[in-house]
Amino acid sequence: MIVCKFGGTSVASAEQIQKVANIVKSNPARKIVAVSAPGKRSGDDIKVTDLLINLATAALKNEDIEGELQIVVNRFMAIADGLQLDHTICDVIAKDLRERVQGNKTNEELFIDSIKAAGEDNNAKLIAAYFNSIGMPARYVSPKEGLVVNDLPERTYALPEAYANLAPLKHTKEIIVFPGFFGYTEAGILRTFDRGGSDITGSILAAAVEAELYENFTDVDCVFSANPKVVNDPVEIKEITYREMRELSYAGFSVFHDEALMPVYKIGVPVNIKNTNNPTAPGTRIVPRRPATGRPVTGISADSGFSTLYVSKYLMNREVGFGRKLLQILEDENISYEHTPSGLDDISVIMRSNQITLENEERILSRVKNELLADDVQMRHGFSMIVIVGENMRNNTGLAARAATAISKTGANIEMINQGSSEVSLVFGVQQEFENQILQALYEEFFAHARV
Ligand code: ASP
């Protein structure tokens, strides 16, 4: 059995959904289909999920929501028309949206979640109706039938019992169309995953039914070894390990959600990233192990939007519990961190800037100064992390030197270096404005003359 997931651009219009039907039909093993909400039809289009966020925001402000609601219904109407489905499905969608907008607004986050999820939920119903209309027996299955997730305030993830609950889907005779992006708590409250989270749903389903393969259909032929918008004609990755993919998707490789790897990784289900617009292209396979290629580096990624909290205190190395107390201050602000490079008397905590506000920054700085009696404490913004990834790196000496030399030629100062003990990745913290130049320099160093 194959579980496939189709992303937003793959289900953005009637024409795209026809391609989806052809792909599903062409292989009878494709029995479970997870779908996103309709995404962008062209560069300047708006995703249905974003339209729904506008709708939810208007509803929370008690504004007139008719206009926003109609825009969403019209998107579905255009799809239904193009697929020659009768309009009852659009009435169902309009009614569903109205019910959601009337829902409980006490917790704004949950209210927005319930409206945001309407994109995938209704799209799954529509696609199941379309499959049936063209003679492909299909059934919409709601995440209510087993995709249980945790409660607030933590970020949403599937509870272990979700896998057992969903396992019986493996016996399905019809094609199952399952909406991506959300699940329900034990108390029946809807919660969405992160943006791009339909990848996670597909992965949970693939793990639950122990699929032979998880196919993730998107709008590119494969994963590239570096961002093609920055590096000219980067090498295509044919095969990559879970660990490599995880490291790359952490910093900028948005083609596959980083949280989506865990469920399939645990069971060992291979993933194939493929293109709905070019389904015969082999795509990129994500596998547990792969044979070593001649090249030590598999990919180079870069992501901006990092901040660093720098703390120094004389004799920090002898102070029992200093690190724990520092991290406790961040935990109290509900902030997660990425790296903690340290020296004898100083430590930096690197985190995503989107967690920092003027208020919490002020609180953190004053607590570190007053409670930990630090000599110096500073919060600095505007950093990028550049990540060089490859399972084969551990068998190569001099890699860090080559990377540092390539970076130095751009004139950038390396603010931080971090090599995990697995040696699968090497991370450099640099100032944001050098990001693209560094990516190009590193690509030149590790790939340009070595197309294997
Ligand atoms: N529709 C959601 C989003 O735009 C989830 C997804 O497409 O994976 O983020």
Short mmCIF file of C-alpha atoms and ligand atoms in Angstrom, two decimals:
data_model
loop_
_atom_site.label_atom_id
_atom_site.label_comp_id
_atom_site.label_asym_id
_atom_site.label_seq_id
_atom_site.Cartn_x
_atom_site.Cartn_y
_atom_site.Cartn_z
CA MET A 1 0.00 0.00 0.00
CA ILE A 2 1.17 3.49 -0.87
CA VAL A 3 0.10 6.60 1.01
CA CYS A 4 0.24 9.74 -1.13
CA LYS A 5 0.00 13.32 -0.08
CA PHE A 6 -0.82 16.10 -2.52
CA GLY A 7 0.28 19.62 -1.57
CA GLY A 8 -1.51 22.92 -2.12
CA THR A 9 -0.46 23.60 -5.71
CA SER A 10 -1.35 19.99 -6.66
CA VAL A 11 -4.96 20.57 -5.61
CA ALA A 12 -5.29 24.28 -6.41
CA SER A 13 -7.65 23.94 -9.38
CA ALA A 14 -9.89 21.49 -11.24
CA GLU A 15 -7.13 20.86 -13.75
CA GLN A 16 -4.65 19.99 -10.99
CA ILE A 17 -7.13 17.69 -9.25
CA GLN A 18 -7.63 15.84 -12.55
CA LYS A 19 -3.87 15.21 -12.58
CA VAL A 20 -4.17 13.89 -9.02
CA ALA A 21 -6.92 11.48 -10.08
CA ASN A 22 -4.79 10.21 -12.96
CA ILE A 23 -1.82 9.66 -10.68
CA VAL A 24 -3.91 7.79 -8.10
CA LYS A 25 -5.62 5.70 -10.78
CA SER A 26 -2.36 4.72 -12.45
CA ASN A 27 -1.27 2.60 -9.47
CA PRO A 28 -3.83 0.52 -7.53
CA ALA A 29 -1.49 0.48 -4.52
CA ARG A 30 -2.24 4.19 -4.00
CA LYS A 31 -5.07 3.65 -1.56
CA ILE A 32 -4.74 6.49 0.92
CA VAL A 33 -4.58 10.08 -0.28
CA ALA A 34 -3.93 12.99 2.10
CA VAL A 35 -4.71 16.41 0.67
CA SER A 36 -3.88 20.03 1.38
CA ALA A 37 -6.22 22.97 0.96
CA PRO A 38 -6.22 24.54 -2.52
CA GLY A 39 -2.96 26.48 -2.79
CA LYS A 40 -1.73 29.08 -5.26
CA ARG A 41 -2.76 28.70 -8.92
CA SER A 42 -0.16 31.28 -9.96
CA GLY A 43 2.53 33.40 -8.30
CA ASP A 44 0.24 36.19 -7.14
CA ASP A 45 -2.67 33.99 -6.04
CA ILE A 46 -3.67 33.54 -2.38
CA LYS A 47 -3.78 30.12 -0.69
CA VAL A 48 -7.16 29.07 0.70
CA THR A 49 -5.53 28.65 4.12
CA ASP A 50 -4.53 32.33 4.06
CA LEU A 51 -8.04 33.32 2.95
CA LEU A 52 -9.38 31.36 5.89
CA ILE A 53 -7.01 33.08 8.30
CA ASN A 54 -8.36 36.42 6.99
CA LEU A 55 -11.87 35.14 7.56
CA ALA A 56 -11.09 34.03 11.12
CA THR A 57 -9.38 37.32 11.93
CA ALA A 58 -12.37 39.30 10.63
CA ALA A 59 -14.75 37.12 12.67
CA LEU A 60 -12.69 37.67 15.82
CA LYS A 61 -12.90 41.42 15.29
CA ASN A 62 -16.68 41.07 14.83
CA GLU A 63 -16.37 42.53 11.34
CA ASP A 64 -18.75 41.64 8.54
CA ILE A 65 -17.40 38.32 7.26
CA GLU A 66 -19.70 37.81 4.24
CA GLY A 67 -17.14 39.06 1.70
CA GLU A 68 -14.30 36.91 3.07
CA LEU A 69 -16.55 33.86 3.31
CA GLN A 70 -17.77 34.25 -0.25
CA ILE A 71 -14.19 34.42 -1.59
CA VAL A 72 -13.49 30.99 -0.07
CA VAL A 73 -16.78 29.50 -1.30
CA ASN A 74 -16.05 30.88 -4.79
CA ARG A 75 -12.66 29.15 -4.85
CA PHE A 76 -14.33 25.81 -4.16
CA MET A 77 -17.17 26.63 -6.56
CA ALA A 78 -14.69 27.21 -9.41
CA ILE A 79 -13.07 23.85 -8.67
CA ALA A 80 -16.43 22.04 -8.47
CA ASP A 81 -17.52 23.61 -11.78
CA GLY A 82 -14.30 22.61 -13.49
CA LEU A 83 -14.78 19.04 -12.26
CA GLN A 84 -18.44 19.04 -13.31
CA LEU A 85 -19.62 18.34 -9.80
CA ASP A 86 -23.06 19.57 -8.92
CA HIS A 87 -23.33 22.53 -6.60
CA THR A 88 -24.67 20.66 -3.57
CA ILE A 89 -21.05 20.19 -2.52
CA CYS A 90 -20.61 24.00 -2.47
CA ASP A 91 -23.74 24.39 -0.33
CA VAL A 92 -22.24 21.88 2.09
CA ILE A 93 -19.00 23.89 2.16
CA ALA A 94 -20.76 27.25 2.70
CA LYS A 95 -22.83 25.76 5.54
CA ASP A 96 -19.74 24.25 7.11
CA LEU A 97 -17.88 27.59 7.00
CA ARG A 98 -20.82 29.42 8.57
CA GLU A 99 -20.96 26.89 11.39
CA ARG A 100 -17.25 27.26 12.05
CA VAL A 101 -17.50 31.06 12.11
CA GLN A 102 -20.32 30.77 14.70
CA GLY A 103 -18.05 28.56 16.84
CA ASN A 104 -16.66 29.21 20.30
CA LYS A 105 -14.29 32.21 20.32
CA THR A 106 -13.14 31.97 23.94
CA ASN A 107 -9.79 30.62 22.91
CA GLU A 108 -8.72 32.59 19.83
CA GLU A 109 -6.01 30.14 18.82
CA LEU A 110 -8.45 27.23 18.75
CA PHE A 111 -11.06 29.31 16.95
CA ILE A 112 -8.54 30.18 14.21
CA ASP A 113 -7.43 26.52 14.03
CA SER A 114 -10.97 25.35 13.42
CA ILE A 115 -11.43 27.81 10.55
CA LYS A 116 -7.95 27.21 9.07
CA ALA A 117 -8.66 23.47 8.88
CA ALA A 118 -11.75 24.05 6.72
CA GLY A 119 -9.52 24.28 3.63
CA GLU A 120 -8.22 20.73 3.82
CA ASP A 121 -11.42 19.29 5.30
CA ASN A 122 -13.69 20.56 2.53
CA ASN A 123 -11.14 19.87 -0.17
CA ALA A 124 -10.95 16.24 0.93
CA LYS A 125 -14.76 15.96 0.73
CA LEU A 126 -14.75 17.55 -2.70
CA ILE A 127 -11.96 15.34 -4.03
CA ALA A 128 -13.64 12.18 -2.70
CA ALA A 129 -16.86 13.27 -4.46
CA TYR A 130 -14.92 13.85 -7.66
CA PHE A 131 -13.19 10.45 -7.53
CA ASN A 132 -16.59 8.78 -7.11
CA SER A 133 -18.06 10.79 -9.99
CA ILE A 134 -15.43 9.43 -12.38
CA GLY A 135 -15.80 5.83 -11.24
CA MET A 136 -12.99 5.67 -8.68
CA PRO A 137 -14.68 4.39 -5.50
CA ALA A 138 -13.52 6.74 -2.74
CA ARG A 139 -14.41 7.69 0.81
CA TYR A 140 -13.69 10.84 2.80
CA VAL A 141 -12.32 9.96 6.24
CA SER A 142 -12.25 12.60 8.96
CA PRO A 143 -9.30 12.92 11.35
CA LYS A 144 -12.02 12.48 14.00
CA GLU A 145 -11.72 8.79 13.21
CA GLY A 146 -8.49 8.43 15.14
CA LEU A 147 -5.97 11.20 14.52
CA VAL A 148 -5.74 12.22 18.18
CA VAL A 149 -3.45 15.07 19.07
CA ASN A 150 -2.23 16.60 22.33
CA ASP A 151 -3.83 19.48 24.21
CA LEU A 152 -2.74 23.11 24.39
CA PRO A 153 -0.40 24.82 25.21
CA GLU A 154 2.26 22.71 23.49
CA ARG A 155 2.60 22.68 19.71
CA THR A 156 0.36 20.08 18.07
CA TYR A 157 1.60 16.51 17.61
CA ALA A 158 -0.08 13.14 17.19
CA LEU A 159 -0.44 11.02 20.33
CA PRO A 160 0.90 7.45 20.17
CA GLU A 161 -2.63 5.98 20.08
CA ALA A 162 -3.33 7.81 16.80
CA TYR A 163 -1.26 5.20 14.98
CA ALA A 164 -3.21 2.26 16.40
CA ASN A 165 -6.51 4.05 15.72
CA LEU A 166 -5.66 4.65 12.08
CA ALA A 167 -4.07 1.25 11.42
CA PRO A 168 -7.36 -0.40 10.26
CA LEU A 169 -7.39 1.94 7.25
CA LYS A 170 -4.93 -0.50 5.70
CA HIS A 171 -7.86 -2.85 4.98
CA THR A 172 -9.72 -0.30 2.87
CA LYS A 173 -11.24 -1.37 -0.42
CA GLU A 174 -12.01 2.17 -1.57
CA ILE A 175 -9.53 5.01 -1.94
CA ILE A 176 -9.45 7.00 1.26
CA VAL A 177 -9.26 10.76 0.96
CA PHE A 178 -8.03 12.22 4.23
CA PRO A 179 -7.66 15.94 4.96
CA GLY A 180 -4.16 17.02 5.96
CA PHE A 181 -3.08 19.58 8.55
CA PHE A 182 -5.21 18.80 11.63
CA GLY A 183 -6.34 16.34 14.24
CA TYR A 184 -8.61 16.30 17.30
CA THR A 185 -7.74 16.22 20.99
CA GLU A 186 -9.24 13.49 23.16
CA ALA A 187 -11.92 15.99 24.15
CA GLY A 188 -12.81 16.43 20.46
CA ILE A 189 -11.21 19.86 19.97
CA LEU A 190 -9.72 20.53 16.55
CA ARG A 191 -6.05 21.56 16.43
CA THR A 192 -3.91 22.23 13.37
CA PHE A 193 -0.27 21.35 12.89
CA ASP A 194 2.25 24.01 11.81
CA ARG A 195 1.90 25.65 8.42
CA GLY A 196 2.74 23.10 5.74
CA GLY A 197 1.53 20.41 8.14
CA SER A 198 -0.32 18.22 5.65
CA ASP A 199 3.05 16.54 5.11
CA ILE A 200 2.82 15.48 8.75
CA THR A 201 -0.65 13.97 8.29
CA GLY A 202 0.56 11.95 5.30
CA SER A 203 3.49 10.68 7.30
CA ILE A 204 1.29 9.68 10.27
CA LEU A 205 -1.01 7.75 7.93
CA ALA A 206 1.94 6.05 6.19
CA ALA A 207 3.36 4.98 9.55
CA ALA A 208 -0.04 3.87 10.89
CA VAL A 209 -0.79 1.53 7.99
CA GLU A 210 2.89 0.57 7.64
CA ALA A 211 2.84 1.61 4.01
CA GLU A 212 5.50 0.33 1.64
CA LEU A 213 6.02 3.93 0.49
CA TYR A 214 4.97 7.48 1.35
CA GLU A 215 4.74 9.56 -1.82
CA ASN A 216 4.76 13.29 -1.25
CA PHE A 217 3.55 15.06 -4.37
CA THR A 218 4.52 18.69 -4.79
CA ASP A 219 5.41 21.02 -7.67
CA VAL A 220 9.11 20.38 -8.13
CA ASP A 221 10.83 17.39 -9.73
CA CYS A 222 13.12 16.75 -6.79
CA VAL A 223 14.96 18.17 -3.83
CA PHE A 224 17.99 20.17 -4.90
CA SER A 225 21.36 20.22 -3.15
CA ALA A 226 20.99 24.00 -2.60
CA ASN A 227 18.29 26.60 -3.08
CA PRO A 228 17.85 26.99 -6.86
CA LYS A 229 16.78 30.59 -6.34
CA VAL A 230 20.24 31.40 -5.01
CA VAL A 231 22.54 28.86 -6.67
CA ASN A 232 22.54 28.43 -10.41
CA ASP A 233 21.39 24.96 -11.56
CA PRO A 234 22.14 23.01 -8.36
CA VAL A 235 22.67 19.24 -8.42
CA GLU A 236 19.47 17.18 -7.98
CA ILE A 237 19.36 14.86 -4.99
CA LYS A 238 18.20 11.39 -6.04
CA GLU A 239 18.51 9.72 -2.67
CA ILE A 240 18.97 11.18 0.79
CA THR A 241 18.79 9.70 4.29
CA TYR A 242 16.18 10.73 6.87
CA ARG A 243 18.90 12.33 8.97
CA GLU A 244 20.25 14.37 6.08
CA MET A 245 16.78 15.50 5.10
CA ARG A 246 15.97 16.44 8.67
CA GLU A 247 19.09 18.62 8.91
CA LEU A 248 18.36 20.30 5.57
CA SER A 249 14.69 20.93 6.22
CA TYR A 250 15.60 22.54 9.54
CA ALA A 251 17.22 25.40 7.67
CA GLY A 252 15.29 26.42 4.65
CA PHE A 253 14.55 23.25 2.64
CA SER A 254 10.83 23.83 2.77
CA VAL A 255 9.89 21.18 0.22
CA PHE A 256 9.18 18.71 3.05
CA HIS A 257 8.11 19.68 6.57
CA ASP A 258 10.79 18.77 9.11
CA GLU A 259 8.24 17.31 11.56
CA ALA A 260 6.96 14.99 8.84
CA LEU A 261 10.03 12.81 8.97
CA MET A 262 9.57 11.41 12.46
CA PRO A 263 6.54 9.10 11.98
CA VAL A 264 7.92 7.41 8.83
CA TYR A 265 11.44 7.33 10.22
CA LYS A 266 10.31 5.32 13.24
CA ILE A 267 8.74 2.61 11.08
CA GLY A 268 11.27 2.89 8.25
CA VAL A 269 8.77 3.78 5.51
CA PRO A 270 10.71 5.31 2.60
CA VAL A 271 9.51 8.67 1.26
CA ASN A 272 9.44 9.70 -2.38
CA ILE A 273 9.09 13.39 -3.18
CA LYS A 274 7.50 13.72 -6.58
CA ASN A 275 6.04 16.29 -8.95
CA THR A 276 2.29 16.23 -9.72
CA ASN A 277 3.04 18.09 -12.95
CA ASN A 278 5.68 15.57 -14.01
CA PRO A 279 4.80 12.31 -12.26
CA THR A 280 7.09 10.08 -14.28
CA ALA A 281 10.20 11.90 -13.02
CA PRO A 282 11.79 9.68 -10.33
CA GLY A 283 11.86 12.44 -7.70
CA THR A 284 13.92 12.30 -4.52
CA ARG A 285 13.84 9.24 -2.26
CA ILE A 286 14.32 9.63 1.48
CA VAL A 287 15.64 6.35 2.87
CA PRO A 288 17.13 4.97 6.11
CA ARG A 289 20.54 4.32 4.52
CA ARG A 290 22.15 4.91 1.18
CA PRO A 291 25.41 3.90 -0.43
CA ALA A 292 28.18 6.50 -0.07
CA THR A 293 28.60 8.60 -3.19
CA GLY A 294 31.90 10.18 -4.14
CA ARG A 295 30.84 13.52 -2.72
CA PRO A 296 31.00 14.12 1.06
CA VAL A 297 28.32 16.82 1.09
CA THR A 298 24.70 16.05 0.15
CA GLY A 299 23.21 19.52 0.49
CA ILE A 300 23.74 23.01 1.82
CA SER A 301 20.91 25.00 3.34
CA ALA A 302 20.59 28.44 4.82
CA ASP A 303 17.94 30.13 6.88
CA SER A 304 17.70 33.63 8.29
CA GLY A 305 15.77 34.94 11.28
CA PHE A 306 17.96 33.84 14.20
CA SER A 307 18.84 35.77 17.34
CA THR A 308 21.53 35.12 19.88
CA LEU A 309 21.56 35.72 23.59
CA TYR A 310 25.17 36.29 24.61
CA VAL A 311 26.03 35.94 28.31
CA SER A 312 29.43 36.22 29.93
CA LYS A 313 30.44 35.81 33.53
CA TYR A 314 33.89 35.28 34.94
CA LEU A 315 34.32 31.68 36.23
CA MET A 316 31.07 30.56 34.62
CA ASN A 317 32.68 27.16 34.07
CA ARG A 318 32.86 26.55 37.84
CA GLU A 319 29.32 27.65 38.63
CA VAL A 320 27.14 24.58 39.10
CA GLY A 321 23.75 24.95 37.40
CA PHE A 322 24.49 28.14 35.46
CA GLY A 323 23.35 26.69 32.11
CA ARG A 324 20.19 25.24 33.62
CA LYS A 325 19.22 28.54 35.24
CA LEU A 326 19.82 30.40 31.99
CA LEU A 327 17.70 27.98 29.99
CA GLN A 328 15.00 28.09 32.68
CA ILE A 329 14.61 31.82 32.02
CA LEU A 330 13.98 31.03 28.36
CA GLU A 331 11.61 28.20 29.26
CA ASP A 332 9.62 30.61 31.44
CA GLU A 333 9.13 32.71 28.30
CA ASN A 334 8.12 29.57 26.32
CA ILE A 335 11.15 29.96 24.02
CA SER A 336 12.93 27.00 22.44
CA TYR A 337 16.57 27.22 21.41
CA GLU A 338 18.62 25.79 18.55
CA HIS A 339 22.28 25.81 19.62
CA THR A 340 24.32 26.74 22.68
CA PRO A 341 27.96 27.26 21.71
CA SER A 342 30.02 28.14 24.76
CA GLY A 343 33.46 29.20 26.00
CA LEU A 344 34.94 29.05 29.49
CA ASP A 345 33.32 32.25 30.69
CA ASP A 346 30.61 32.79 28.12
CA ILE A 347 27.73 31.10 26.41
CA SER A 348 25.47 32.02 23.51
CA VAL A 349 21.98 30.69 23.11
CA ILE A 350 20.77 30.76 19.52
CA MET A 351 17.04 30.82 18.86
CA ARG A 352 14.48 31.73 16.21
CA SER A 353 13.83 35.48 16.29
CA ASN A 354 10.09 35.06 15.76
CA GLN A 355 9.80 34.01 19.40
CA ILE A 356 11.26 37.28 20.70
CA THR A 357 9.24 40.40 21.39
CA LEU A 358 10.34 43.73 22.82
CA GLU A 359 8.73 42.77 26.13
CA ASN A 360 10.17 39.29 26.57
CA GLU A 361 13.61 40.48 25.43
CA GLU A 362 13.62 43.10 28.16
CA ARG A 363 12.50 40.58 30.78
CA ILE A 364 15.14 38.05 29.73
CA LEU A 365 17.99 40.57 29.75
CA SER A 366 17.07 41.92 33.15
CA ARG A 367 16.63 38.46 34.72
CA VAL A 368 19.98 37.22 33.37
CA LYS A 369 21.70 40.34 34.68
CA ASN A 370 20.01 40.40 38.08
CA GLU A 371 19.39 36.74 38.92
CA LEU A 372 22.46 35.18 37.32
CA LEU A 373 24.69 38.19 38.05
CA ALA A 374 26.17 38.07 34.54
CA ASP A 375 29.01 40.47 33.70
CA ASP A 376 27.61 41.07 30.24
CA VAL A 377 24.38 40.09 28.53
CA GLN A 378 23.24 41.06 25.06
CA MET A 379 20.54 39.99 22.64
CA ARG A 380 21.60 40.31 19.01
CA HIS A 381 19.42 39.80 15.97
CA GLY A 382 19.83 39.31 12.24
CA PHE A 383 21.71 36.03 12.00
CA SER A 384 21.55 33.23 9.46
CA MET A 385 22.46 29.63 9.97
CA ILE A 386 24.25 27.93 7.09
CA VAL A 387 24.12 24.14 7.33
CA ILE A 388 26.36 21.75 5.39
CA VAL A 389 24.91 18.24 5.44
CA GLY A 390 26.19 14.80 4.45
CA GLU A 391 26.33 11.33 6.03
CA ASN A 392 29.66 10.88 4.34
CA MET A 393 31.22 13.95 5.94
CA ARG A 394 32.48 11.98 8.91
CA ASN A 395 34.84 10.04 6.64
CA ASN A 396 36.45 13.20 5.30
CA THR A 397 39.05 15.33 7.00
CA GLY A 398 39.55 19.02 6.33
CA LEU A 399 35.93 19.74 5.52
CA ALA A 400 35.53 22.44 8.14
CA ALA A 401 38.72 24.10 6.94
CA ARG A 402 37.49 24.09 3.34
CA ALA A 403 34.14 25.54 4.40
CA ALA A 404 35.71 28.23 6.61
CA THR A 405 38.09 29.27 3.84
CA ALA A 406 35.23 29.52 1.33
CA ILE A 407 33.23 31.63 3.81
CA SER A 408 36.20 33.88 4.60
CA LYS A 409 36.48 34.80 0.92
CA THR A 410 33.08 36.47 1.09
CA GLY A 411 34.35 38.79 3.84
CA ALA A 412 31.82 37.43 6.35
CA ASN A 413 32.78 36.82 9.95
CA ILE A 414 31.86 33.38 11.30
CA GLU A 415 30.02 34.11 14.54
CA MET A 416 29.48 30.47 15.51
CA ILE A 417 30.47 26.97 14.40
CA ASN A 418 28.64 23.87 15.58
CA GLN A 419 29.29 20.30 14.58
CA GLY A 420 26.91 17.76 16.05
CA SER A 421 28.57 14.62 17.38
CA SER A 422 26.95 12.56 14.63
CA GLU A 423 29.00 14.63 12.16
CA VAL A 424 26.08 14.66 9.74
CA SER A 425 26.04 18.44 9.73
CA LEU A 426 28.23 21.44 10.20
CA VAL A 427 26.50 24.69 11.13
CA PHE A 428 27.87 28.20 10.70
CA GLY A 429 26.21 31.25 12.24
CA VAL A 430 26.81 34.40 10.18
CA GLN A 431 25.30 37.81 9.71
CA GLN A 432 22.18 37.62 7.60
CA GLU A 433 23.36 39.91 4.80
CA PHE A 434 26.08 37.43 3.78
CA GLU A 435 23.75 34.43 3.50
CA ASN A 436 23.40 34.21 -0.28
CA GLN A 437 27.05 34.94 -1.02
CA ILE A 438 28.11 32.24 1.44
CA LEU A 439 25.70 29.71 -0.01
CA GLN A 440 27.12 30.33 -3.47
CA ALA A 441 30.71 30.12 -2.21
CA LEU A 442 30.09 26.84 -0.38
CA TYR A 443 28.25 25.34 -3.32
CA GLU A 444 31.18 26.27 -5.53
CA GLU A 445 33.57 24.61 -3.08
CA PHE A 446 31.71 21.33 -2.59
CA PHE A 447 29.69 20.77 -5.75
CA ALA A 448 30.49 22.91 -8.73
CA HIS A 449 33.07 20.66 -10.30
CA ALA A 450 31.82 17.33 -9.06
CA ARG A 451 28.56 16.26 -10.70
CA VAL A 452 28.27 12.57 -9.79
N1 ASP B 1 -2.80 24.35 4.01
C1 ASP B 1 -1.82 24.39 5.04
C2 ASP B 1 -0.86 25.53 4.79
O1 ASP B 1 -1.00 26.27 3.85
C3 ASP B 1 -1.18 23.08 5.27
C4 ASP B 1 -0.51 22.44 4.06
O2 ASP B 1 -0.79 22.80 2.92
O3 ASP B 1 0.31 21.54 4.25
O4 ASP B 1 0.06 25.69 5.56
#
